[in-house]
């Protein structure tokens, strides 16, 4: 999230979220701390969304609820994807949604260019190439400051075209005799298009699993961004009517998210999709830093079930959506900005982008490396960090996707109000049985002895049920415990304590 201020007006660019790391037990989502904006809510004129990836739009419903925003601007597909998200959160009517037409050029906020995620793809899947002429024209008019994507600034050369992935699918899929399962980000509609194109070519039916994937593919098909014949699409429930070599499953879960479709498939815990020897799973995504271990667990699970798992380290089944160093240089050369503020990336990536800017002729004192909360002032002398404001993370402890209207915002301020509940269950090593009833430690949500007993029994029941279905993955057990116990506490007390499930193997 970037906040622009001119006089008393505030324009927000993107409102993303991060996914919790393992140390954030019991947390579902990580949002930026909106404190600064909440205090200045009446000054916010609009939010502009560069694209619909979760790290750019995921916290918008929470921002709308906390700060209220009169207008949200984005291109057509982003707007539709976001509208459905806002609707689920019951905040669709908070802001007016307004469409930006790319041909009209960038949203004009003065001589500042904010890139969003970009790469320069000369053979894009949708045929719409980077408008190099327009960028040069913007450069000719003069750019005071460039805020540019830095994700791949450390990587030399250029990023491969998205089309390369389609070619890999075309090599891999026709030769396979079992099921094909392809997992990617639900928002990567071009990736899904390329997979489904190959399914059509080889005569496989396609089933879509995972709520966000189903939703996004529906929206993209309705708008014409994804084109698949109706007769190719089948319901998950109908998979059993086809032989393995007749189907392709398109799935969420490329990040090993604990309750996602692919993770559940990997632990034999998915109601509609089974994996067996001869099947091929393609993970068409790169691990977000911090998710590597979860993805390794998923790959191990799938491999144990007999599948061959192809991922970016062993097959060209993913290319980055971010430009490498040469593409960043191209943008710097076209725009010739007077000053540069690298954004989107870890500090080392921002710093690599700063070096590229300097090589491109931007003076060192006109390059600013800002961190979360930094206030950068753009004046006649160039950009300067002049202040640091409240920033950081806010945790969301939701109760699963069916209950998004009621998710609880959790942080240190709120935790004291609804209390904490810690559930500790011990599994006896080799046979994976529960040793004794789970222990419960409750603080401050009006808990009675009867309720604690009921919760303890429920925790035991949830665990037994999972173990009897051969689910023994600690993270999955913890997520199921979290959701089951959270729901019961809410039903009985209308409170949402922070729930910390801890499963220990002895
Ligand atoms: Zn991004």
Coordinates of C-alpha atoms and ligand atoms in Angstrom, one line a residue:
X1 CA 0.0 0.0 0.0
X2 CA 1.3 3.4 -1.0
X3 CA -0.4 6.6 0.2
X4 CA 0.0 9.8 -1.8
X5 CA -0.7 13.2 -0.3
X6 CA -1.0 16.6 -2.0
X7 CA -2.3 19.4 0.2
X8 CA -5.3 17.9 2.0
X9 CA -6.0 15.2 -0.5
X10 CA -5.0 11.5 -0.1
X11 CA -4.9 9.0 -2.9
X12 CA -4.1 5.4 -1.9
X13 CA -2.5 3.0 -4.4
X14 CA -3.2 -0.7 -3.7
X15 CA -4.3 -2.2 -0.4
X16 CA -2.7 -5.7 -0.1
X17 CA -2.2 -8.3 2.5
X18 CA 0.4 -10.8 3.5
X19 CA -0.1 -14.4 4.4
X20 CA 0.7 -15.5 8.0
X21 CA 4.0 -17.2 8.6
X22 CA 4.3 -20.2 10.9
X23 CA 5.0 -18.0 13.9
X24 CA 1.6 -16.4 13.5
X25 CA -0.3 -19.3 14.9
X26 CA -4.0 -19.0 14.7
X27 CA -3.9 -16.0 12.4
X28 CA -5.5 -16.2 9.0
X29 CA -4.4 -13.0 7.3
X30 CA -1.9 -10.2 7.9
X31 CA -3.1 -6.7 7.0
X32 CA -1.2 -3.4 7.0
X33 CA -1.9 -1.2 10.0
X34 CA -4.4 1.4 8.7
X35 CA -4.1 3.7 11.7
X36 CA -2.6 6.6 9.7
X37 CA -5.5 6.5 7.2
X38 CA -8.2 5.9 9.8
X39 CA -7.1 9.2 11.5
X40 CA -7.4 11.0 8.1
X41 CA -10.4 9.2 6.6
X42 CA -12.1 12.3 5.5
X43 CA -9.1 13.3 3.3
X44 CA -9.1 10.0 1.3
X45 CA -10.4 10.8 -2.3
X46 CA -9.9 7.3 -3.8
X47 CA -8.1 4.0 -3.9
X48 CA -6.4 3.0 -7.2
X49 CA -5.8 -0.7 -7.7
X50 CA -3.0 -1.7 -10.1
X51 CA -4.2 -5.3 -10.4
X52 CA -6.1 -8.0 -8.5
X53 CA -3.4 -10.0 -6.8
X54 CA -4.0 -10.5 -3.1
X55 CA -0.9 -8.6 -2.1
X56 CA -2.4 -5.6 -3.8
X57 CA -6.2 -5.8 -3.1
X58 CA -6.6 -8.3 -0.2
X59 CA -7.0 -5.7 2.6
X60 CA -9.4 -3.4 0.6
X61 CA -12.5 -4.7 2.4
X62 CA -11.0 -4.0 5.8
X63 CA -9.8 -0.6 4.7
X64 CA -13.3 0.3 3.4
X65 CA -14.8 -0.8 6.7
X66 CA -12.3 1.0 8.9
X67 CA -11.7 4.2 6.9
X68 CA -14.5 4.4 4.3
X69 CA -13.3 5.5 0.8
X70 CA -15.5 7.3 -1.7
X71 CA -14.1 5.8 -4.9
X72 CA -12.2 2.7 -6.0
X73 CA -10.5 2.8 -9.5
X74 CA -9.2 -0.2 -11.4
X75 CA -9.4 -1.8 -14.9
X76 CA -12.4 -4.0 -15.7
X77 CA -11.1 -7.5 -14.6
X78 CA -9.6 -6.1 -11.4
X79 CA -12.9 -4.3 -10.6
X80 CA -15.0 -7.4 -11.1
X81 CA -12.7 -9.6 -9.0
X82 CA -12.7 -6.9 -6.3
X83 CA -16.4 -6.3 -6.4
X84 CA -17.1 -10.0 -5.6
X85 CA -14.6 -9.8 -2.7
X86 CA -16.3 -6.6 -1.3
X87 CA -19.7 -8.2 -1.7
X88 CA -18.6 -11.3 0.4
X89 CA -17.5 -8.9 3.1
X90 CA -20.7 -6.9 3.0
X91 CA -19.0 -3.7 1.9
X92 CA -19.8 -3.5 -1.8
X93 CA -21.8 -0.3 -1.4
X94 CA -19.2 1.6 0.7
X95 CA -17.3 2.9 -2.3
X96 CA -18.2 3.8 -5.9
X97 CA -16.3 1.4 -8.2
X98 CA -15.0 3.1 -11.3
X99 CA -13.3 1.6 -14.3
X100 CA -10.0 2.8 -15.8
X101 CA -9.6 2.1 -19.5
X102 CA -5.9 1.4 -20.1
X103 CA -6.0 3.0 -23.6
X104 CA -6.8 6.3 -21.8
X105 CA -3.4 6.2 -20.3
X106 CA -2.4 6.1 -16.6
X107 CA -4.5 7.6 -13.9
X108 CA -3.1 11.1 -13.7
X109 CA -1.8 12.1 -10.3
X110 CA 0.9 14.5 -11.5
X111 CA 4.3 13.7 -13.0
X112 CA 4.7 10.6 -10.9
X113 CA 4.7 7.1 -12.3
X114 CA 3.7 4.2 -10.1
X115 CA 4.2 1.0 -12.0
X116 CA 2.4 -1.8 -10.2
X117 CA 3.8 -5.3 -11.0
X118 CA 5.1 -5.4 -14.5
X119 CA 7.2 -7.3 -17.0
X120 CA 7.8 -6.5 -20.7
X121 CA 6.3 -9.5 -22.5
X122 CA 6.7 -9.3 -26.3
X123 CA 4.4 -12.3 -26.8
X124 CA 1.7 -11.9 -24.2
X125 CA -1.1 -14.4 -24.0
X126 CA -3.9 -11.8 -24.6
X127 CA -1.9 -10.2 -27.4
X128 CA -1.9 -6.8 -25.7
X129 CA 1.8 -5.7 -25.8
X130 CA 3.5 -3.2 -23.5
X131 CA 2.8 0.2 -25.0
X132 CA 6.5 1.3 -25.3
X133 CA 5.5 4.4 -27.3
X134 CA 3.2 5.7 -24.6
X135 CA 5.9 5.2 -22.0
X136 CA 8.4 7.1 -24.0
X137 CA 5.8 9.9 -24.5
X138 CA 5.2 10.0 -20.7
X139 CA 9.0 10.3 -20.4
X140 CA 9.2 13.1 -22.8
X141 CA 6.6 15.1 -20.8
X142 CA 8.9 14.7 -17.8
X143 CA 8.6 12.3 -14.8
X144 CA 9.4 13.8 -11.4
X145 CA 9.4 10.5 -9.5
X146 CA 9.2 6.8 -10.5
X147 CA 7.9 4.3 -8.0
X148 CA 8.9 1.0 -9.6
X149 CA 8.4 -2.7 -9.0
X150 CA 11.7 -4.1 -7.6
X151 CA 10.8 -7.8 -7.1
X152 CA 13.3 -9.2 -9.7
X153 CA 15.8 -6.3 -9.6
X154 CA 18.5 -8.7 -8.5
X155 CA 18.0 -11.1 -11.5
X156 CA 20.0 -10.3 -14.6
X157 CA 18.5 -10.4 -18.1
X158 CA 14.8 -10.5 -18.9
X159 CA 11.9 -12.5 -17.6
X160 CA 10.7 -15.3 -19.9
X161 CA 7.4 -14.7 -21.7
X162 CA 4.2 -16.2 -20.2
X163 CA 3.9 -18.1 -23.4
X164 CA 6.8 -20.3 -22.4
X165 CA 4.6 -21.9 -19.7
X166 CA 2.0 -22.7 -22.4
X167 CA 4.7 -24.5 -24.4
X168 CA 5.7 -26.5 -21.4
X169 CA 2.1 -27.5 -20.7
X170 CA 1.9 -28.6 -24.4
X171 CA 5.0 -30.8 -24.0
X172 CA 4.0 -32.3 -20.7
X173 CA 0.3 -32.9 -20.8
X174 CA -0.3 -34.9 -24.0
X175 CA 2.1 -37.6 -22.9
X176 CA 0.5 -38.2 -19.5
X177 CA -1.9 -41.1 -18.9
X178 CA -3.2 -40.3 -15.5
X179 CA -5.0 -37.3 -14.0
X180 CA -3.5 -33.9 -14.5
X181 CA -3.8 -31.4 -11.6
X182 CA -2.6 -27.9 -12.2
X183 CA -2.3 -25.5 -9.3
X184 CA -1.5 -21.7 -9.5
X185 CA -2.7 -18.4 -8.1
X186 CA -6.4 -18.0 -8.6
X187 CA -5.8 -14.5 -10.0
X188 CA -3.5 -15.8 -12.7
X189 CA -6.1 -16.1 -15.4
X190 CA -3.7 -16.2 -18.3
X191 CA -2.0 -19.2 -16.7
X192 CA -5.3 -21.0 -16.3
X193 CA -6.3 -20.1 -19.9
X194 CA -3.1 -21.7 -21.2
X195 CA -3.7 -24.9 -19.1
X196 CA -7.3 -25.2 -20.3
X197 CA -6.3 -24.6 -23.9
X198 CA -4.1 -27.7 -23.7
X199 CA -7.0 -29.6 -22.0
X200 CA -9.2 -28.7 -24.9
X201 CA -6.6 -29.7 -27.5
X202 CA -6.1 -33.2 -25.9
X203 CA -9.8 -33.7 -25.1
X204 CA -9.6 -33.6 -21.3
X205 CA -12.5 -32.3 -19.3
X206 CA -11.7 -29.6 -16.7
X207 CA -12.9 -29.4 -13.1
X208 CA -12.1 -26.4 -11.0
X209 CA -11.5 -26.9 -7.3
X210 CA -10.9 -24.3 -4.6
X211 CA -13.4 -21.5 -3.9
X212 CA -11.3 -18.6 -5.1
X213 CA -10.2 -20.4 -8.3
X214 CA -13.9 -21.2 -9.1
X215 CA -14.9 -17.7 -8.5
X216 CA -12.2 -16.1 -10.5
X217 CA -12.5 -18.4 -13.5
X218 CA -16.3 -17.7 -13.5
X219 CA -15.7 -13.9 -13.5
X220 CA -13.0 -14.1 -16.1
X221 CA -15.1 -16.3 -18.4
X222 CA -18.1 -14.0 -18.0
X223 CA -16.0 -11.0 -19.0
X224 CA -14.3 -12.9 -21.9
X225 CA -10.8 -12.8 -20.4
X226 CA -10.8 -16.6 -20.2
X227 CA -12.4 -18.6 -23.0
X228 CA -13.2 -22.3 -22.6
X229 CA -16.1 -24.2 -24.3
X230 CA -18.9 -25.0 -21.9
X231 CA -18.7 -28.7 -22.8
X232 CA -15.1 -28.8 -21.5
X233 CA -16.1 -27.8 -18.0
X234 CA -17.4 -30.4 -15.5
X235 CA -18.3 -30.4 -11.9
X236 CA -16.0 -31.9 -9.3
X237 CA -18.7 -34.3 -8.3
X238 CA -18.7 -35.6 -11.9
X239 CA -15.0 -36.4 -11.9
X240 CA -15.8 -40.1 -11.0
X241 CA -17.6 -40.5 -14.3
X242 CA -14.4 -40.1 -16.2
X243 CA -11.2 -42.1 -16.5
X244 CA -8.1 -40.4 -15.1
X245 CA -6.6 -39.6 -18.5
X246 CA -9.8 -37.8 -19.5
X247 CA -9.6 -35.1 -16.9
X248 CA -7.6 -32.0 -15.8
X249 CA -8.2 -30.5 -12.3
X250 CA -7.4 -26.8 -11.9
X251 CA -6.8 -26.1 -8.3
X252 CA -5.8 -23.5 -5.6
X253 CA -3.1 -24.3 -3.1
X254 CA 0.1 -23.5 -5.0
X255 CA 1.5 -22.0 -1.8
X256 CA 0.7 -25.0 0.4
X257 CA -2.0 -23.0 2.3
X258 CA -3.2 -25.3 5.0
X259 CA -6.9 -25.6 4.0
X260 CA -6.5 -25.1 0.3
X261 CA -7.6 -27.7 -2.3
X262 CA -4.2 -28.9 -3.2
X263 CA -3.0 -29.3 0.4
X264 CA -6.1 -31.3 1.2
X265 CA -5.6 -33.5 -1.9
X266 CA -2.0 -34.1 -0.8
X267 CA -3.3 -35.4 2.6
X268 CA -6.1 -37.5 1.1
X269 CA -8.5 -35.1 2.8
X270 CA -10.4 -33.7 -0.3
X271 CA -14.0 -34.7 -0.8
X272 CA -13.9 -34.6 -4.6
X273 CA -10.4 -35.2 -5.8
X274 CA -8.1 -38.2 -5.3
X275 CA -4.5 -38.7 -6.4
X276 CA -3.0 -42.0 -7.2
X277 CA 0.0 -43.6 -9.0
X278 CA 0.3 -42.3 -12.6
X279 CA -1.2 -38.9 -11.9
X280 CA 0.8 -35.7 -12.6
X281 CA 0.6 -32.6 -10.4
X282 CA 1.9 -29.3 -11.9
X283 CA 2.6 -26.5 -9.4
X284 CA 2.6 -23.5 -11.7
X285 CA 3.8 -20.9 -9.2
X286 CA 6.8 -19.8 -7.2
X287 CA 6.8 -20.1 -3.4
X288 CA 6.3 -16.7 -1.7
X289 CA 9.2 -16.4 0.7
X290 CA 8.1 -18.1 4.0
X291 CA 5.9 -20.7 2.3
X292 CA 8.7 -23.0 1.1
X293 CA 8.3 -25.6 3.9
X294 CA 4.6 -25.9 3.4
X295 CA 5.0 -26.4 -0.3
X296 CA 7.7 -29.1 0.3
X297 CA 5.2 -30.8 2.6
X298 CA 2.5 -30.7 -0.1
X299 CA 4.9 -32.1 -2.7
X300 CA 6.0 -34.9 -0.3
X301 CA 2.3 -35.7 0.4
X302 CA 1.4 -35.9 -3.3
X303 CA 4.5 -38.0 -4.1
X304 CA 3.6 -40.4 -1.3
X305 CA 0.3 -40.9 -3.0
X306 CA 2.1 -41.8 -6.2
X307 CA 1.9 -38.7 -8.2
X308 CA 4.7 -37.1 -10.2
X309 CA 5.0 -33.5 -9.1
X310 CA 6.4 -30.9 -11.6
X311 CA 7.3 -27.5 -10.2
X312 CA 9.5 -24.6 -11.3
X313 CA 12.7 -26.1 -10.1
X314 CA 12.5 -29.1 -12.4
X315 CA 10.3 -28.0 -15.3
X316 CA 9.5 -24.6 -17.0
X317 CA 6.0 -24.6 -15.6
X318 CA 6.2 -21.1 -14.1
X319 CA 7.6 -17.7 -15.2
X320 CA 7.6 -14.6 -13.1
X321 CA 5.2 -11.8 -13.5
X322 CA 7.9 -9.3 -12.6
X323 CA 10.5 -7.8 -14.9
X324 CA 14.2 -8.6 -14.4
X325 CA 17.0 -6.1 -14.3
X326 CA 17.0 -5.4 -18.1
X327 CA 13.3 -4.7 -18.1
X328 CA 13.8 -2.3 -15.2
X329 CA 16.6 -0.6 -17.2
X330 CA 14.3 -0.3 -20.2
X331 CA 11.6 1.4 -18.1
X332 CA 14.2 3.8 -16.6
X333 CA 15.5 4.6 -20.1
X334 CA 12.0 5.2 -21.4
X335 CA 10.7 7.3 -18.5
X336 CA 14.0 9.1 -17.7
X337 CA 12.7 10.0 -14.2
X338 CA 14.3 12.8 -12.2
X339 CA 14.0 10.7 -9.0
X340 CA 13.3 7.1 -8.2
X341 CA 11.7 5.3 -5.2
X342 CA 12.0 1.6 -5.5
X343 CA 8.9 -0.2 -4.2
X344 CA 7.5 -3.8 -4.0
X345 CA 10.2 -6.1 -2.7
X346 CA 12.4 -6.9 0.2
X347 CA 15.0 -4.3 1.1
X348 CA 17.8 -6.0 -0.8
X349 CA 15.6 -5.9 -3.9
X350 CA 14.8 -2.2 -3.4
X351 CA 18.5 -1.6 -3.1
X352 CA 19.3 -3.5 -6.3
X353 CA 16.8 -1.4 -8.1
X354 CA 18.4 1.7 -6.7
X355 CA 21.7 0.6 -8.2
X356 CA 20.1 0.1 -11.6
X357 CA 18.6 3.6 -11.3
X358 CA 22.0 5.1 -10.6
X359 CA 23.6 3.2 -13.5
X360 CA 20.8 4.7 -15.6
X361 CA 21.9 8.2 -14.7
X362 CA 19.6 9.1 -11.8
X363 CA 21.7 11.0 -9.2
X364 CA 22.3 9.1 -6.0
X365 CA 20.7 11.8 -3.9
X366 CA 17.5 11.6 -6.0
X367 CA 17.0 7.9 -5.1
X368 CA 15.2 7.1 -1.9
X369 CA 15.0 3.8 -0.2
X370 CA 11.9 3.9 2.0
X371 CA 10.5 1.3 4.4
X372 CA 7.0 0.7 5.7
X373 CA 5.9 3.9 7.5
X374 CA 8.5 6.2 5.9
X375 CA 7.2 9.6 4.9
X376 CA 8.9 10.7 1.6
X377 CA 8.5 14.3 0.7
X378 CA 9.0 15.3 -2.9
X379 CA 10.1 18.9 -3.2
X380 CA 12.3 20.9 -5.6
X381 CA 15.4 19.4 -4.1
X382 CA 14.3 15.8 -4.8
X383 CA 12.7 13.1 -2.6
X384 CA 13.6 13.1 1.1
X385 CA 12.5 10.8 4.0
X386 CA 11.2 13.4 6.5
X387 CA 9.2 11.4 9.0
X388 CA 8.1 8.0 10.1
X389 CA 4.4 7.3 10.9
X390 CA 2.5 4.4 12.6
X391 CA 2.7 1.3 10.5
X392 CA 3.1 -2.4 10.9
X393 CA 0.8 -5.4 10.9
X394 CA -2.8 -6.1 12.0
X395 CA -3.8 -9.8 12.3
X396 CA -7.1 -11.2 11.2
X397 CA -8.4 -14.3 12.9
X398 CA -11.4 -15.4 10.8
X399 CA -13.6 -18.4 11.1
X400 CA -13.3 -19.8 7.6
X401 CA -14.6 -18.7 4.3
X402 CA -18.3 -19.2 5.2
X403 CA -18.2 -16.5 7.8
X404 CA -16.3 -13.6 6.2
X405 CA -18.7 -11.0 7.3
X406 CA -17.9 -11.8 10.9
X407 CA -14.1 -12.0 10.8
X408 CA -12.4 -10.6 13.8
X409 CA -9.6 -8.1 13.6
X410 CA -7.0 -9.1 16.0
X411 CA -4.1 -7.2 17.4
X412 CA -2.8 -6.2 20.7
X413 CA -5.5 -3.6 21.2
X414 CA -8.3 -6.1 20.5
X415 CA -7.0 -9.2 22.1
X416 CA -7.6 -8.0 25.6
X417 CA -11.3 -7.6 24.9
X418 CA -12.2 -11.1 23.6
X419 CA -9.6 -13.2 25.4
X420 CA -7.4 -16.0 24.4
X421 CA -7.9 -19.8 24.1
X422 CA -5.0 -22.2 23.7
X423 CA -5.7 -25.8 22.7
X424 CA -2.9 -28.2 23.2
X425 CA -3.2 -31.7 21.8
X426 CA -0.5 -34.4 22.0
X427 CA -0.1 -37.1 19.4
X428 CA 1.7 -40.2 20.3
X429 CA 4.5 -40.5 17.7
X430 CA 4.5 -43.5 15.4
X431 CA 0.8 -44.5 15.5
X432 CA -0.4 -40.9 15.5
X433 CA -3.1 -41.5 18.2
X434 CA -4.1 -38.7 20.6
X435 CA -2.7 -39.3 24.0
X436 CA -5.3 -38.1 26.5
X437 CA -7.9 -35.4 26.0
X438 CA -6.6 -32.0 24.6
X439 CA -5.7 -29.4 27.2
X440 CA -7.4 -26.1 27.2
X441 CA -6.1 -22.8 28.6
X442 CA -8.7 -20.0 28.5
X443 CA -8.3 -16.4 29.5
X444 CA -10.9 -13.7 29.5
X445 CA -13.8 -14.6 27.3
X446 CA -16.4 -15.5 29.9
X447 CA -15.6 -19.2 29.9
X448 CA -17.5 -21.5 32.3
X449 CA -16.3 -25.0 33.4
X450 CA -19.1 -26.5 31.3
X451 CA -18.0 -24.6 28.2
X452 CA -14.4 -25.7 28.7
X453 CA -15.5 -29.3 29.0
X454 CA -17.6 -29.0 25.9
X455 CA -14.7 -27.4 24.0
X456 CA -12.3 -30.1 25.1
X457 CA -14.7 -32.8 23.9
X458 CA -15.1 -31.0 20.6
X459 CA -11.4 -30.6 20.2
X460 CA -11.0 -34.4 20.8
X461 CA -13.8 -35.2 18.3
X462 CA -12.3 -33.0 15.6
X463 CA -8.9 -34.6 16.0
X464 CA -10.3 -38.2 16.1
X465 CA -12.3 -37.6 12.9
X466 CA -9.2 -36.2 11.1
X467 CA -6.9 -39.0 12.3
X468 CA -9.5 -41.6 11.2
X469 CA -9.3 -40.1 7.7
X470 CA -5.6 -40.4 7.8
X471 CA -5.0 -36.7 8.1
X472 CA -1.9 -36.4 10.3
X473 CA -0.3 -33.2 9.0
X474 CA 0.2 -31.0 12.0
X475 CA -0.7 -27.8 10.2
X476 CA -4.0 -29.2 8.9
X477 CA -4.9 -30.5 12.3
X478 CA -4.2 -27.1 13.8
X479 CA -6.3 -25.3 11.2
X480 CA -9.3 -27.7 11.6
X481 CA -9.0 -27.3 15.4
X482 CA -8.9 -23.6 15.1
X483 CA -12.0 -23.4 12.9
X484 CA -14.0 -26.0 14.8
X485 CA -13.3 -24.6 18.3
X486 CA -13.7 -21.0 17.1
X487 CA -17.2 -21.7 15.7
X488 CA -18.3 -23.4 18.9
X489 CA -17.0 -20.6 21.1
X490 CA -18.8 -18.1 19.0
X491 CA -22.1 -20.1 19.0
X492 CA -22.0 -20.3 22.8
X493 CA -20.6 -16.9 23.8
X494 CA -20.8 -14.6 20.7
X495 CA -17.2 -13.8 21.5
X496 CA -14.1 -14.3 19.3
X497 CA -11.1 -15.0 21.5
X498 CA -7.9 -15.5 19.7
X499 CA -7.5 -19.2 19.3
X500 CA -4.1 -20.8 19.3
X501 CA -4.2 -24.5 18.4
X502 CA -1.0 -26.3 19.2
X503 CA -0.5 -30.0 18.2
X504 CA 2.6 -31.7 19.6
X505 CA 4.0 -35.0 18.4
X506 CA 5.9 -37.0 21.0
Ligands
LIG1 ZN1 2.6 -7.9 -6.5

